[in-house]
Amino acid sequence: MRIFETDLLCMGAGLAGERVAVEAAEAGFNVICLSLVPPKRSHSSAAMGGMQAALGNSAMSQGDSPDVHFTDTVKGSDWGCDQEVARLFADTAPIAMREMAHMGVPWSRVVPGVHTYYKGGKPFEAEELAEKDGLIHSRAFGGTAKWRTCYTSDGTGHSVLFTLDNKLLQLGVDVHDRMQAEMLIHDGENCTGAVCRCLRTGELVIYRARVTLIATGGYGRIYSATTNALICDGGGQITALETGCVPLGNMEAVQFHPTGSVPTDILLTEGCRGDGGTLLDVNEYRFMPDYEPEKAELASRDVVARRMTEHMRKGLGVKSPYGDHLWLDIRHLGEKHITTNLREVYDISTKFLGVNPVHQLVPVRPTHHYSMGGVRINKDGAAYGLRGLFSAGEAACWDMHGFNRLGGNSLAETVVAGRIIGKKVVEYLQGTDSIFHTVHAKDAVKQVQERISAIANARNGKENCYELRSILHQTMMENVGIFRNGKDLQSGVDTLQELLARSENIGLQGHNKGFTPELSLALRMRGMIKLGICTAYGALMRTESRGAHAREDYPERNDEKWLNRTLATWKEGDSLPTLSYEEATPWYEIPPGERGYGGGKTIAADIPEDKIRPFGA
Amino acid sequence: MGRKLQIDIMRYNPLDENSVPHMQSFFLEEYPSMTLFVALTQLRETQDPSLQFDFCCRAGICGSCGMVINGRPSLACSTQTRDLPAHITLHPLPIFKLIGDLSVDTGTWFRSVGTRLETWIHSNAEFDENAIEERMEDGLAKEIFELDRCIECGCCVAACGTARMREDFLGATSINRMARFHLDPRDNRTAEDFYEVIGNDQGVFGCMGLLACEDVCPKELPLQDQLGIMRRMLAFQSVKNIVPAFLRDKMTCGHDKCGHK
Amino acid sequence: MKGSVSCATVAKTTVSGRVDLAQAVTGVVLALFTLMHALFVGSVIISPHIMNGLAWILEITYIENIVGPIILVIMLAHFLLAVRKMPVRLGEFSVFYDHAKRMRHCDTWLWLVQAITAVIVFVLVSAHVYTIMMNLPISAEASALREQNGWTCFYLTLLICVGLHLGIGLFRVGVKYGFIKAENRSVWVKRTWLLIAFYVALGIVTIIRFHFIAV
């Protein structure tokens, strides 16, 4: 069996993982990145829109500052975020963007002069200042007071990922692609690496590391209609959860994107609406201003997604063989704008939907998009429960997004958190020695081998993993979707518990020679169901509506009782996670209040004086 | 009612000593808006769970699913079955190492090329946290992004006759990548530096101008144009010491990085 | 190793660039010569006297004695430079052939045409130049005699091969050196086929004309 030793093991080589890797490698530490796919194919590459950072260069971002960005982020999170982390994020974001420019990202730049922009489908003119000529430009995204989203045409994630991956090449960081982490090696106190399965040959490989970083992205693939890539199966969160001692935070906080395409579920960027695209119903009537007079299509994602669902429930959706949907209209932006600034949208519409957005309406509906929850870490990126285990990016619950993240904040989080957590990882590495105990590694390998052998030889039964997955998908969509209620959630939890029991009996239907893709999913299935249960059970217990978590039976935001974060750990042998709660934030720069969009009632909380800090101090 | 599709797939598992490369036929009912991603996933889930192929974003953005579709390399996820005849033949991309069935190892190939060509910004400038970013013309940023859009799917390499005959040929993707850095003012490399890595028959001078790279590129990148620009620049570099001065001035490519600032 | 590119360092030399340029330049020179040649011989269509007049000028200026050998040398150089790109082993040829068959891609096929015509042209032109040099001076009557003595097939083959090789070759140089771009490619494809058609048509008419000259 191959054994690798390293200082830092990055599970995942998307933006967050690679940004941490850069920091550690530059400090002279040995780094190995693992990835399910060649790193440039990571799902970060699919993020089209941009990264929020208060650079304030463009005309429409005059007067922007980290304070305003911080305020937008806290409001967006529906006060579910950790304000210390959100502050850290907003303050660091401009530096991180400039740093990426330095490394080679071709950000779109300010061109001085009068330009025509769109807001709510109407053109207006704004003058870009001569003194800002050639500085990083920004565009509008939902839920923000200023135009703050830095971008490179329609391929921000792609360009930043390529730039970072090239940086790793330069630093000589080893990347082991087609490698799936199956289990963390730990002794209940320290995490010392991972047991992985090679997706070329099927062999097991041991990685011993002083620091293990989980940067594996989200777990959207527990839903059937998701914009997430196929690799977003929650592998990282699963390994953390299965240690029994590392909690996952706010798993019930799941974001639905307003404009997933129909029927492919491919994301159409928020940039469409930011640039002036509108949403129309079956009568081609623009309905959003009726619900949200001020922000209309550009209210935060949870609000827009809910309003769309609400509107479709009134019977005003467009009927199709793939279910109801609404229309996205960007025709008025013109061919030039659509084929340059929104080119990926143009490509997706023409190639995957057979629709030309220059002349036709694009079918869209709210689709699962982002996991606010994940491996709970502190502000330094260290996971709760195990020393030597860190996490960053969408895989983690850092937690700057609370119950709803703003468009452009997650992509920004990857490089901002990567930068901050990377430095903390370096500090940690500088201050510790290696503590490897062969016995724990051997034990972990044995467990994985036994599971593989049971599945490959169908020892416990011949349950079909694809069938189990489709039940998981269906349950999550129907019971743990955009609007939730106690009855459906309870029945969802019941179904999933049953499914969890069945998952112990999975057996391969096909061959078991060398590598087989079926085994990869079979090994993941148990963990994915557990993630589903954490989501459903957390949602069931949270009897309020906050951000993306909307309970029909508890429509008000209850700050009195629920201004907190759910922590889910899974004890071995249990069929439910153990939930506990911690305060949402150590202090408040902005005490809970009105978001200014979305409506809804609030049950106010008494925030003690000593928890309130002066704003912007 | 949809057509009945016949999909012939090349099967081979190099890890199974009993496996020999062969074509296997599958049959499938066609749906509206069906892509090869949908079709292949369905085959794996309902007919043969051992079928190997790679998909990741399934949105034409990540470049995982390059394969030879009815003879031509292309992305399977963005190929609609309605644009194909009812009889579809799928092969893995040539040139790259076969992992199994339709899955090939593009990762190793691209990483080795990246290391060899040093595809990163060569600069000694330190990042200053407190300074504003260096300015750049938006037009130039867009031009760089245009070349940065390559998703490393490998289709251009697999479609290249030169690469098929000479396996050490770097392919259009690599030269396009170098053109991207050549364009970027943050990269200090001179024409001489570029000549050193791609001024040879493995690089620009190996290209025979067959245009297949550009014709199959799923991102519709101007690959042949970039090959032309780089070839002209590097060919000039090789003769600039022997051509008369007046010609030299005429042949400058108008870029300050050609070593004659 | 298959699937990865060797990391052997490449020698710091200007040879590759110069060789590549030389191949293009010799090709273009040969093409220009061939076109001039076609116009020269084609003048017989109007009248054998014009061709003989032109031949007389070439003779008294010694151009035919000088240019002939030079062109031969350039052609040899062009052949040797270009042969680097040809399939050297049978394996390479069959890989390329299979590739072209599968791809159904016009430019890929045309390269095979280019490689095959290269060999034919090289052999036939050598024979042609040898005969011309042995039977100086050039005259319409001498050419007509050859055409009427069973060389028609020889010249028809040569004509078509040269036409294709020249047209495709010029197009290829344009593409390789970035003069023909994505935006103007279709125009140049048309122009290339027109050039080939013009050259071959002119040649055929010329050959027919030779058959009607009394010798």
PDB file of C-alpha atoms in Angstrom, chain A residues 38-41 45-46 57 95 98-99 101-109 111 131-136 152-153 155 158-159 162 165-166 169-170 175 177-178 200-201 221 226-231 264-266 322 343-344 351-352 354 419 466 469 509-511 513-515 517-518, chain B residues 13 15-16 32-33 37 44-45 49-52 54-64 77-78 80 82 99 103-108 111 114-115 119-121 125-127 129 131-136 138 141 144-146 148-153 177 180-181 184 186 218-219:
ATOM      1  CA  PRO A  38      -8.042  17.125 -12.294  1.00  0.00           C
ATOM      2  CA  PRO A  39      -8.006  20.312 -10.181  1.00  0.00           C
ATOM      3  CA  LYS A  40      -8.874  22.661 -13.033  1.00  0.00           C
ATOM      4  CA  ARG A  41     -12.153  20.759 -13.358  1.00  0.00           C
ATOM      5  CA  SER A  45     -14.626  26.664 -12.259  1.00  0.00           C
ATOM      6  CA  ALA A  46     -18.362  26.730 -12.864  1.00  0.00           C
ATOM      7  CA  ASN A  57     -13.836  51.570  -8.241  1.00  0.00           C
ATOM      8  CA  ILE A  95      -6.830  42.726  -0.442  1.00  0.00           C
ATOM      9  CA  ARG A  98      -5.891  42.609  -5.556  1.00  0.00           C
ATOM     10  CA  GLU A  99      -3.705  39.677  -4.647  1.00  0.00           C
ATOM     11  CA  ALA A 101      -4.888  40.320  -9.796  1.00  0.00           C
ATOM     12  CA  HIS A 102      -1.236  40.187  -8.855  1.00  0.00           C
ATOM     13  CA  MET A 103      -1.149  36.426  -9.410  1.00  0.00           C
ATOM     14  CA  GLY A 104      -2.625  36.861 -12.893  1.00  0.00           C
ATOM     15  CA  VAL A 105      -6.422  36.988 -12.880  1.00  0.00           C
ATOM     16  CA  PRO A 106      -7.614  39.085 -15.848  1.00  0.00           C
ATOM     17  CA  TRP A 107     -10.303  40.981 -13.921  1.00  0.00           C
ATOM     18  CA  SER A 108     -12.579  43.145 -16.032  1.00  0.00           C
ATOM     19  CA  ARG A 109     -11.415  46.741 -15.626  1.00  0.00           C
ATOM     20  CA  VAL A 111     -13.199  52.049 -18.708  1.00  0.00           C
ATOM     21  CA  GLU A 131      -8.991  58.374 -12.074  1.00  0.00           C
ATOM     22  CA  LYS A 132     -10.315  54.806 -11.809  1.00  0.00           C
ATOM     23  CA  ASP A 133      -9.179  53.918 -15.338  1.00  0.00           C
ATOM     24  CA  GLY A 134      -7.924  50.347 -15.481  1.00  0.00           C
ATOM     25  CA  LEU A 135      -8.783  49.427 -11.895  1.00  0.00           C
ATOM     26  CA  ILE A 136     -10.881  46.362 -11.071  1.00  0.00           C
ATOM     27  CA  THR A 152     -13.871  38.402 -15.461  1.00  0.00           C
ATOM     28  CA  SER A 153     -16.584  38.494 -18.119  1.00  0.00           C
ATOM     29  CA  GLY A 155     -15.897  33.077 -16.147  1.00  0.00           C
ATOM     30  CA  HIS A 158     -12.686  29.568 -14.092  1.00  0.00           C
ATOM     31  CA  SER A 159     -10.037  32.300 -14.362  1.00  0.00           C
ATOM     32  CA  PHE A 162      -6.710  28.489 -13.390  1.00  0.00           C
ATOM     33  CA  ASP A 165      -3.725  26.101 -10.049  1.00  0.00           C
ATOM     34  CA  ASN A 166      -0.919  27.600 -12.120  1.00  0.00           C
ATOM     35  CA  LEU A 169       2.413  24.341 -10.484  1.00  0.00           C
ATOM     36  CA  GLN A 170       4.923  27.107  -9.880  1.00  0.00           C
ATOM     37  CA  VAL A 175      -1.664  17.227  -6.806  1.00  0.00           C
ATOM     38  CA  ASP A 177      -6.134  13.767  -8.838  1.00  0.00           C
ATOM     39  CA  ARG A 178      -8.742  11.025  -9.057  1.00  0.00           C
ATOM     40  CA  ARG A 200      -7.747   5.066 -11.414  1.00  0.00           C
ATOM     41  CA  THR A 201      -6.992   1.672  -9.926  1.00  0.00           C
ATOM     42  CA  ARG A 221     -25.908  16.055  -4.824  1.00  0.00           C
ATOM     43  CA  THR A 226     -29.149  20.926  -8.092  1.00  0.00           C
ATOM     44  CA  THR A 227     -26.841  23.222  -9.947  1.00  0.00           C
ATOM     45  CA  ASN A 228     -23.902  21.494  -8.230  1.00  0.00           C
ATOM     46  CA  ALA A 229     -21.442  19.364 -10.183  1.00  0.00           C
ATOM     47  CA  LEU A 230     -21.606  15.586  -9.918  1.00  0.00           C
ATOM     48  CA  ILE A 231     -18.595  15.608  -7.615  1.00  0.00           C
ATOM     49  CA  THR A 264     -30.860  20.534 -17.101  1.00  0.00           C
ATOM     50  CA  ASP A 265     -30.607  22.369 -13.719  1.00  0.00           C
ATOM     51  CA  ILE A 266     -27.535  24.171 -14.978  1.00  0.00           C
ATOM     52  CA  TYR A 322     -40.467  18.757 -16.668  1.00  0.00           C
ATOM     53  CA  ARG A 343     -21.632  34.538 -23.026  1.00  0.00           C
ATOM     54  CA  GLU A 344     -21.758  31.449 -20.824  1.00  0.00           C
ATOM     55  CA  LYS A 351     -26.431  24.266 -26.372  1.00  0.00           C
ATOM     56  CA  PHE A 352     -28.334  22.701 -23.489  1.00  0.00           C
ATOM     57  CA  GLY A 354     -32.114  24.839 -27.423  1.00  0.00           C
ATOM     58  CA  ARG A 419      -5.888  33.415   2.595  1.00  0.00           C
ATOM     59  CA  TYR A 466     -28.526   3.997  -7.580  1.00  0.00           C
ATOM     60  CA  ARG A 469     -29.846   7.508  -4.210  1.00  0.00           C
ATOM     61  CA  GLN A 509     -24.574  -5.004  -9.292  1.00  0.00           C
ATOM     62  CA  GLY A 510     -21.646  -4.964 -11.716  1.00  0.00           C
ATOM     63  CA  HIS A 511     -18.081  -6.293 -11.665  1.00  0.00           C
ATOM     64  CA  LYS A 513     -12.233  -5.707 -10.898  1.00  0.00           C
ATOM     65  CA  GLY A 514      -9.895  -2.743 -10.456  1.00  0.00           C
ATOM     66  CA  PHE A 515     -11.740   0.563 -10.386  1.00  0.00           C
ATOM     67  CA  PRO A 517     -17.562   3.831 -10.607  1.00  0.00           C
ATOM     68  CA  GLU A 518     -20.411   2.001  -8.917  1.00  0.00           C
TER      69      GLU A 518
ATOM     70  CA  ASN B  13     -10.702  -2.320 -18.619  1.00  0.00           C
ATOM     71  CA  LEU B  15      -6.966  -3.562 -14.936  1.00  0.00           C
ATOM     72  CA  ASP B  16      -8.784  -6.723 -15.884  1.00  0.00           C
ATOM     73  CA  PRO B  32     -36.599  15.440 -25.710  1.00  0.00           C
ATOM     74  CA  SER B  33     -33.533  17.576 -24.807  1.00  0.00           C
ATOM     75  CA  PHE B  37     -24.613  12.956 -20.430  1.00  0.00           C
ATOM     76  CA  ARG B  44     -24.744   3.130 -16.278  1.00  0.00           C
ATOM     77  CA  GLU B  45     -27.636   3.229 -13.832  1.00  0.00           C
ATOM     78  CA  PRO B  49     -22.972  -0.178 -13.684  1.00  0.00           C
ATOM     79  CA  SER B  50     -19.349  -0.830 -14.619  1.00  0.00           C
ATOM     80  CA  LEU B  51     -19.410   1.549 -17.595  1.00  0.00           C
ATOM     81  CA  GLN B  52     -16.631   4.113 -17.167  1.00  0.00           C
ATOM     82  CA  ASP B  54     -16.171  11.115 -16.812  1.00  0.00           C
ATOM     83  CA  PHE B  55     -18.648  13.885 -16.187  1.00  0.00           C
ATOM     84  CA  CYS B  56     -18.329  16.627 -13.639  1.00  0.00           C
ATOM     85  CA  CYS B  57     -20.115  19.944 -14.213  1.00  0.00           C
ATOM     86  CA  ARG B  58     -22.338  18.510 -17.021  1.00  0.00           C
ATOM     87  CA  ALA B  59     -22.593  22.135 -18.215  1.00  0.00           C
ATOM     88  CA  GLY B  60     -19.724  22.387 -20.691  1.00  0.00           C
ATOM     89  CA  ILE B  61     -17.557  24.339 -18.272  1.00  0.00           C
ATOM     90  CA  CYS B  62     -15.155  21.854 -16.676  1.00  0.00           C
ATOM     91  CA  GLY B  63     -13.893  19.889 -19.684  1.00  0.00           C
ATOM     92  CA  SER B  64     -14.140  16.405 -18.119  1.00  0.00           C
ATOM     93  CA  CYS B  77     -22.399  16.835 -21.963  1.00  0.00           C
ATOM     94  CA  SER B  78     -23.130  19.524 -24.511  1.00  0.00           C
ATOM     95  CA  GLN B  80     -27.671  16.726 -27.851  1.00  0.00           C
ATOM     96  CA  ARG B  82     -31.207  14.989 -31.522  1.00  0.00           C
ATOM     97  CA  ILE B  99      -8.227   4.619 -17.689  1.00  0.00           C
ATOM     98  CA  SER B 103     -12.399   7.600 -19.399  1.00  0.00           C
ATOM     99  CA  VAL B 104      -8.926   8.974 -20.135  1.00  0.00           C
ATOM    100  CA  ASP B 105      -6.242  10.611 -18.028  1.00  0.00           C
ATOM    101  CA  THR B 106      -6.156  14.190 -19.235  1.00  0.00           C
ATOM    102  CA  GLY B 107      -5.082  15.407 -15.784  1.00  0.00           C
ATOM    103  CA  THR B 108      -1.586  13.914 -15.939  1.00  0.00           C
ATOM    104  CA  ARG B 111      -0.041  18.842 -15.593  1.00  0.00           C
ATOM    105  CA  GLY B 114       2.026  22.925 -17.523  1.00  0.00           C
ATOM    106  CA  THR B 115       5.173  22.089 -15.604  1.00  0.00           C
ATOM    107  CA  THR B 119       2.385  28.115 -17.418  1.00  0.00           C
ATOM    108  CA  TRP B 120       2.345  30.741 -14.730  1.00  0.00           C
ATOM    109  CA  ILE B 121       3.047  34.454 -14.467  1.00  0.00           C
ATOM    110  CA  ALA B 125       7.220  41.752  -8.123  1.00  0.00           C
ATOM    111  CA  GLU B 126       6.163  41.262  -4.507  1.00  0.00           C
ATOM    112  CA  PHE B 127       2.525  41.677  -3.630  1.00  0.00           C
ATOM    113  CA  GLU B 129      -1.194  44.513   0.589  1.00  0.00           C
ATOM    114  CA  ALA B 131      -1.173  49.324  -2.599  1.00  0.00           C
ATOM    115  CA  ILE B 132      -4.002  49.564  -5.088  1.00  0.00           C
ATOM    116  CA  GLU B 133      -3.875  47.061  -7.907  1.00  0.00           C
ATOM    117  CA  GLU B 134      -1.817  47.699 -11.019  1.00  0.00           C
ATOM    118  CA  ARG B 135      -3.921  49.190 -13.753  1.00  0.00           C
ATOM    119  CA  MET B 136      -4.726  47.298 -16.918  1.00  0.00           C
ATOM    120  CA  ASP B 138     -10.014  46.526 -20.018  1.00  0.00           C
ATOM    121  CA  ALA B 141      -7.977  42.035 -19.819  1.00  0.00           C
ATOM    122  CA  ILE B 144      -6.332  37.628 -21.982  1.00  0.00           C
ATOM    123  CA  PHE B 145      -9.568  36.190 -20.677  1.00  0.00           C
ATOM    124  CA  GLU B 146     -10.505  35.128 -24.185  1.00  0.00           C
ATOM    125  CA  ASP B 148      -7.836  31.902 -20.647  1.00  0.00           C
ATOM    126  CA  ARG B 149     -11.192  30.337 -21.500  1.00  0.00           C
ATOM    127  CA  CYS B 150      -9.583  27.038 -22.527  1.00  0.00           C
ATOM    128  CA  ILE B 151     -11.018  24.282 -20.322  1.00  0.00           C
ATOM    129  CA  GLU B 152      -8.294  21.711 -21.041  1.00  0.00           C
ATOM    130  CA  CYS B 153     -10.758  19.143 -22.340  1.00  0.00           C
ATOM    131  CA  ARG B 177      -1.832  28.875 -23.096  1.00  0.00           C
ATOM    132  CA  ARG B 180      -2.107  33.961 -23.048  1.00  0.00           C
ATOM    133  CA  PHE B 181       1.061  34.563 -21.020  1.00  0.00           C
ATOM    134  CA  ASP B 184      -0.034  39.354 -20.224  1.00  0.00           C
ATOM    135  CA  ARG B 186       2.493  40.866 -15.738  1.00  0.00           C
ATOM    136  CA  PRO B 218     -16.026  23.294 -27.754  1.00  0.00           C
ATOM    137  CA  LYS B 219     -15.238  26.776 -26.444  1.00  0.00           C
TER     138      LYS B 219
END
